[in-house]
DNA sequence: ATCGGTATCGTAAACGTTTACGGTTTCGAT
DNA sequence: ATCGAAACCGTAAACGTTTACGATACCGAT
C-alpha cells in the first residue's frame, strides 16, 4: 500500500484526504499546511514537446544561438544595439531553422494586424466582386491582408459581421451597405474607436466617415442628357432602396437634367426595386401600360438593364427605336447582350482601389480626417441607346 | 544649477556622466554602483492612459468588480468553479462596460484563429468569385472568417501568398492553383505542418492532400456523347494548361467517348490556351481552316465559349447548324449570349462550399485523412448545341 | 588610474487571454 | 472537535513578441 507523500516535507505521516477537485483526489499535509493533488504524469522535458511539428520561436533560436530572445529579435528586425557579427550569425541560424515569426504575438504587442476587414453585400454580383478585387490588390500592394464578410443584403448580418471583425483582428474596416440598410447606429457605435471605418459605393451620405463612391449624380446627368438629345422625353428609371446614395444621387442627376429641359418629373416613371427578376419584370410591365408611352429606360444596374432588354425583345419591342435602354456599371454582360448595352462606366474597380488606399493611408497616418471621394466615370455608348 | 540625484541613494555627490545612450544622457552613481537615465516624463497613473478610446480588457473588468481576471474569464466563458451570483454580476458588468474580447490574445493562447486562408487566381472571373462565395458562406456557417489572396494567375504570387498566410494567422488553407502552376514544392513544404491544406477546382492530382473538384471527366464524356449523338464527328476542344486537372480530366472524358465511337483523335483539333481573347481567336482561326471542317467546339470555359460564339457570328457561321458550341461552368453570360450557350454545369458554388466544409471538418477533428471529392454536375442544353 | 563615452548584450515587463494548481471557506457527518 | 468533501476564488505561468531600461566591457584621452 503505497502511502502518499507530501511533495514539500516528503513525509507520509500526517496526510489527510481533502476532497476531490476536478476529478482528482486531493490531499492535505498537516505538517506543512499544504494542499496538493496526486502527481499527474507531467511532461518531463520540454524537449520532447518541441520535437513535434510546432513552429519554432524566437526562444528556440535564442537557445540555439546562446543569446537572449531580445538579441534575436534585434538581429532579425535590423535594430540598433547589435554587432554586425552576431546579427549575421543569428539571421543565418534563423534562416536555417526555417523561422517564421508568429504574427499573433507580434500583433498583440504592436496592436496592428496589417489586415483590412471588408463587408460586402454579395460576392456573386459582378460589381461587388470587381470592387473586392480592387480592394484586395491595392491592399496587397501596401502589404495588407483582407478579411471578407458577406452580408447577403441583410442588415442583421451586416451588424453581426461588424461586431465579429471589431475584435482587434483588423486595422480598418471597409463597408458597402446592404440594400436594406437604413439605420446606421451600428456604425456610429464604432466611429470614435481606434479602428477607422470607411464606406464605399453604397454609402450613407450623412455619416461623418470617409466615403468613396461613384460620381453618380454627374453620371445620371450625362445619361439623361444623352437620351434627351436623342429625342426622349418619357424616360423611366429603375432605382434601388431610397435610403441609398446610389438611388438618391442618380435620381438627383436625372432630376437636374429634366428640370433643365423643362420636363416634369412623372412619379409613375420611377420604380424602386431590390433588383430581383420578379420586381424588375413587374416594374417593366407597369411602365409599358403607361400613356404617353415611355421612350427610354435608365436602370441603376447593368444586370437589370440586361434583363429588361431580354424582356423587351420577348415582347417584340424594338431597341433602341421604340425604347432606348441605359445601364450603370459597365459589366461584361452588357457587351454580350444584343443589342449591346449602353451604360455609364462607374469604374467599379477603381472605387475599390481608392477605398483601400484611402483607408490604409488613414491607418498609417493615424489621421481621422473625413474625406469624400468621387470617382469620375464615363459614358459607354453602344447599340441599346 | 540642479544637480542630478541618484534615484537609489538619493544623493547627488558622487554622480558621474556615463555616456549617451539612445540620445539620452546617462549617469552613474558611484555610491550604489547604479546606472540611470534622467527621469523622463513618466505616465504617473495608468488611469489617465485608460481613459482614452482603448478597448477595455478583462483586467479592467476585474478591477471594476474587485476580483481577479481569472474569475472574470471564468464567468464570461461559463466555466466551472464559479458561483452563479458572481457569474451573473460579472456578465452584467462586462456587458455594461461593452467588453469585447481580444481575439489576438485568445488566439495566441488557444493556437486557433477560426480563420481560413483562401488563395485564388482572380476575383474578376465569375467562377472564382462564385466559388469564393460558397467558401465564405459555408465558413461563416461554421463561425469561421476568410482571408483572401489573389495570385493573379502568377505562381510567384501564389508562393508568396502561402508564406504570408502560414504565420499562425489561419487554421487552414484552401488553394486553387494558378493556370501556370506546374511545380508544387511550395505546397509540399507545408504539408506536414499543423495547418491543413486543401486544393479545390484546379488541383494537382498527385499531391497527397485533400482535393475538391468538379467531375470533369464525366462532364466531358456527357458533352462529347451529346455532340456525337447530334451527328458531330469533328469536335474541336479548347483546353487550358496541360498541367492542370481540368485540362487533363476533361480531355480524358473527350478521349473516352471518341474511342468508344471509334473516332480517331486529331491533334489539330486541340488547342491549349490561357483563355485570353487573342489566344482564343487565334485558335479559332486555325480551326476554321482545317478540312474536313469542324462541326463542334467544346470550350473548357464559358467565357471563352461566349467569345467563340461572337467570333463565329461575325464570320456569319451558323450556330448550331454549322458548328455546335459547348461551354463548361454555367455562368450567367451563357444565358445572355445569342444563341444561348449549352454548357456543363459544374456547380461551382457547391465546390466552394464543399471545400470549405471539408477543410473545416479536418481542422475541427484534427484528422489529416486525405479525401478526394468529386462534385457531380449536369448538362444544360440550350440553343448553341 | 580616472573619467566620459560607445558598443553590445541581457532582464523583465508588457500586450490580453487561458489554465493548472493551491488556498480558503463552508458544511455535514461523525 | 475532527475529518472528508465541495464550492469558490486567486496566483502565476504560459502563448511569442517587442521594448524600456540596466549592465558590462572596452576604449581613448586626460
Tab-separated table of N, CA and C (backbone and C1' of nucleotides) in Angstrom, chain A residues 16-17 19-20 57-59 70 73 77 79 99 102 105-106 109, chain D residues 3-10 15-22:
chain	number	residue	atom	x	y	z
A	16	UNK	N	-3.886	13.925	5.073
A	16	UNK	CA	-5.335	13.706	5.079
A	16	UNK	C	-5.864	13.867	3.654
A	17	UNK	N	-6.928	13.152	3.382
A	17	UNK	CA	-7.632	13.444	2.133
A	17	UNK	C	-8.358	14.770	2.290
A	19	UNK	N	-10.898	16.129	-0.167
A	19	UNK	CA	-11.852	16.380	-1.238
A	19	UNK	C	-11.359	15.957	-2.606
A	20	UNK	N	-12.257	16.041	-3.517
A	20	UNK	CA	-11.924	15.732	-4.901
A	20	UNK	C	-12.180	16.972	-5.719
A	57	UNK	N	10.234	29.193	-32.422
A	57	UNK	CA	10.031	30.554	-31.942
A	57	UNK	C	11.361	31.264	-31.740
A	58	UNK	N	11.256	32.526	-31.391
A	58	UNK	CA	12.450	33.302	-31.081
A	58	UNK	C	13.263	32.629	-29.989
A	59	UNK	N	12.559	32.075	-29.022
A	59	UNK	CA	13.253	31.439	-27.907
A	59	UNK	C	14.063	30.244	-28.374
A	70	UNK	N	15.809	38.805	-26.838
A	70	UNK	CA	15.935	40.207	-27.232
A	70	UNK	C	16.948	40.354	-28.355
A	73	UNK	N	15.577	39.049	-31.578
A	73	UNK	CA	14.604	39.987	-32.125
A	73	UNK	C	15.322	41.160	-32.786
A	77	UNK	N	15.151	42.074	-36.761
A	77	UNK	CA	14.455	43.300	-37.103
A	77	UNK	C	15.412	44.417	-37.507
A	79	UNK	N	17.518	46.026	-35.832
A	79	UNK	CA	17.521	47.131	-34.891
A	79	UNK	C	18.960	47.523	-34.541
A	99	UNK	N	12.701	29.768	-39.578
A	99	UNK	CA	11.883	30.531	-38.631
A	99	UNK	C	10.842	31.389	-39.337
A	102	UNK	N	5.612	34.651	-35.446
A	102	UNK	CA	4.208	34.456	-35.101
A	102	UNK	C	3.495	35.804	-35.133
A	105	UNK	N	1.474	36.997	-31.978
A	105	UNK	CA	2.236	37.616	-30.894
A	105	UNK	C	2.667	39.015	-31.290
A	106	UNK	N	3.133	39.147	-32.516
A	106	UNK	CA	3.539	40.471	-32.981
A	106	UNK	C	2.385	41.454	-32.915
A	109	UNK	N	1.393	42.710	-29.432
A	109	UNK	CA	2.263	43.758	-28.912
A	109	UNK	C	2.080	45.055	-29.688
D	3	DC	P	-8.619	14.590	12.558
D	3	DC	O5'	-9.492	14.208	11.287
D	3	DC	C5'	-10.405	13.121	11.360
D	3	DC	C4'	-11.325	13.138	10.161
D	3	DC	C3'	-10.615	13.408	8.836
D	3	DC	O3'	-11.003	12.416	7.897
D	3	DC	C1'	-12.490	14.807	9.059
D	4	DG	P	-10.046	12.133	6.644
D	4	DG	O5'	-11.074	12.286	5.448
D	4	DG	C5'	-12.180	11.410	5.356
D	4	DG	C4'	-13.280	12.090	4.578
D	4	DG	C3'	-12.884	12.472	3.142
D	4	DG	O3'	-13.825	11.895	2.259
D	4	DG	C1'	-13.852	14.328	4.270
D	5	DA	P	-13.557	11.926	0.708
D	5	DA	O5'	-14.381	13.220	0.330
D	5	DA	C5'	-15.768	13.256	0.629
D	5	DA	C4'	-16.294	14.642	0.378
D	5	DA	C3'	-15.962	15.214	-0.999
D	5	DA	O3'	-17.156	15.222	-1.758
D	5	DA	C1'	-15.785	16.836	0.741
D	6	DA	P	-17.042	15.506	-3.350
D	6	DA	O5'	-17.585	16.997	-3.440
D	6	DA	C5'	-18.727	17.359	-2.683
D	6	DA	C4'	-18.783	18.854	-2.545
D	6	DA	C3'	-18.564	19.608	-3.869
D	6	DA	O3'	-19.678	20.440	-4.081
D	6	DA	C1'	-17.250	20.535	-2.130
D	7	DA	P	-19.918	21.109	-5.515
D	7	DA	O5'	-19.712	22.641	-5.133
D	7	DA	C5'	-20.244	23.109	-3.895
D	7	DA	C4'	-19.755	24.521	-3.653
D	7	DA	C3'	-19.555	25.333	-4.936
D	7	DA	O3'	-20.060	26.649	-4.712
D	7	DA	C1'	-17.546	25.304	-3.699
D	8	DC	P	-20.248	27.621	-5.935
D	8	DC	O5'	-18.986	28.557	-5.736
D	8	DC	C5'	-18.825	29.209	-4.484
D	8	DC	C4'	-17.442	29.802	-4.406
D	8	DC	C3'	-17.037	30.649	-5.612
D	8	DC	O3'	-16.803	31.964	-5.149
D	8	DC	C1'	-15.274	29.232	-4.919
D	9	DC	P	-16.816	33.163	-6.255
D	9	DC	O5'	-15.283	33.563	-6.257
D	9	DC	C5'	-14.685	33.921	-5.020
D	9	DC	C4'	-13.190	33.731	-5.076
D	9	DC	C3'	-12.490	34.445	-6.235
D	9	DC	O3'	-11.817	35.581	-5.715
D	9	DC	C1'	-11.588	32.262	-5.806
D	10	DG	P	-10.980	36.538	-6.715
D	10	DG	O5'	-9.485	36.030	-6.450
D	10	DG	C5'	-9.019	35.939	-5.106
D	10	DG	C4'	-7.608	35.388	-5.074
D	10	DG	C3'	-6.625	36.113	-5.997
D	10	DG	O3'	-5.394	36.277	-5.302
D	10	DG	C1'	-6.691	33.805	-6.561
D	15	DC	P	4.947	28.409	-23.526
D	15	DC	O5'	4.061	28.673	-24.804
D	15	DC	C5'	2.664	28.501	-24.864
D	15	DC	C4'	2.056	29.560	-25.747
D	15	DC	C3'	3.067	30.357	-26.555
D	15	DC	O3'	3.212	29.759	-27.828
D	15	DC	C1'	1.391	31.782	-25.556
D	16	DG	P	4.694	29.501	-28.396
D	16	DG	O5'	5.146	30.928	-28.945
D	16	DG	C5'	4.447	31.487	-30.034
D	16	DG	C4'	4.870	32.919	-30.209
D	16	DG	C3'	6.372	33.134	-30.404
D	16	DG	O3'	6.546	33.964	-31.528
D	16	DG	C1'	5.551	34.549	-28.717
D	17	DT	P	7.940	34.232	-32.173
D	17	DT	O5'	7.905	35.779	-32.410
D	17	DT	C5'	8.260	36.625	-31.339
D	17	DT	C4'	7.440	37.858	-31.375
D	17	DT	C3'	8.301	39.104	-31.326
D	17	DT	O3'	8.103	39.868	-32.501
D	17	DT	C1'	6.787	39.009	-29.441
D	18	DT	P	9.176	41.031	-32.799
D	18	DT	O5'	8.860	42.126	-31.673
D	18	DT	C5'	7.707	42.925	-31.793
D	18	DT	C4'	7.647	43.902	-30.646
D	18	DT	C3'	8.772	44.949	-30.628
D	18	DT	O3'	8.160	46.210	-30.408
D	18	DT	C1'	8.657	43.861	-28.539
D	19	DT	P	9.015	47.532	-30.665
D	19	DT	O5'	9.458	47.929	-29.190
D	19	DT	C5'	8.467	48.043	-28.179
D	19	DT	C4'	9.116	48.404	-26.860
D	19	DT	C3'	10.344	49.305	-26.957
D	19	DT	O3'	10.337	50.175	-25.833
D	19	DT	C1'	10.921	47.362	-25.819
D	20	DA	P	10.759	51.712	-26.071
D	20	DA	O5'	10.903	52.218	-24.563
D	20	DA	C5'	9.859	51.947	-23.641
D	20	DA	C4'	10.436	51.696	-22.256
D	20	DA	C3'	11.559	52.650	-21.851
D	20	DA	O3'	11.425	52.969	-20.477
D	20	DA	C1'	12.367	50.433	-21.806
D	21	DC	P	12.313	54.103	-19.852
D	21	DC	O5'	13.463	53.253	-19.157
D	21	DC	C5'	13.089	52.200	-18.283
D	21	DC	C4'	14.285	51.332	-18.012
D	21	DC	C3'	15.568	52.088	-17.643
D	21	DC	O3'	15.949	51.689	-16.345
D	21	DC	C1'	15.993	50.290	-19.124
D	22	DG	P	16.999	52.531	-15.526
D	22	DG	O5'	17.932	51.344	-15.028
D	22	DG	C5'	17.918	50.215	-15.808
D	22	DG	C4'	18.687	49.062	-15.251
D	22	DG	C3'	20.059	49.406	-14.681
D	22	DG	O3'	20.465	48.372	-13.799
D	22	DG	C1'	20.277	48.422	-16.849
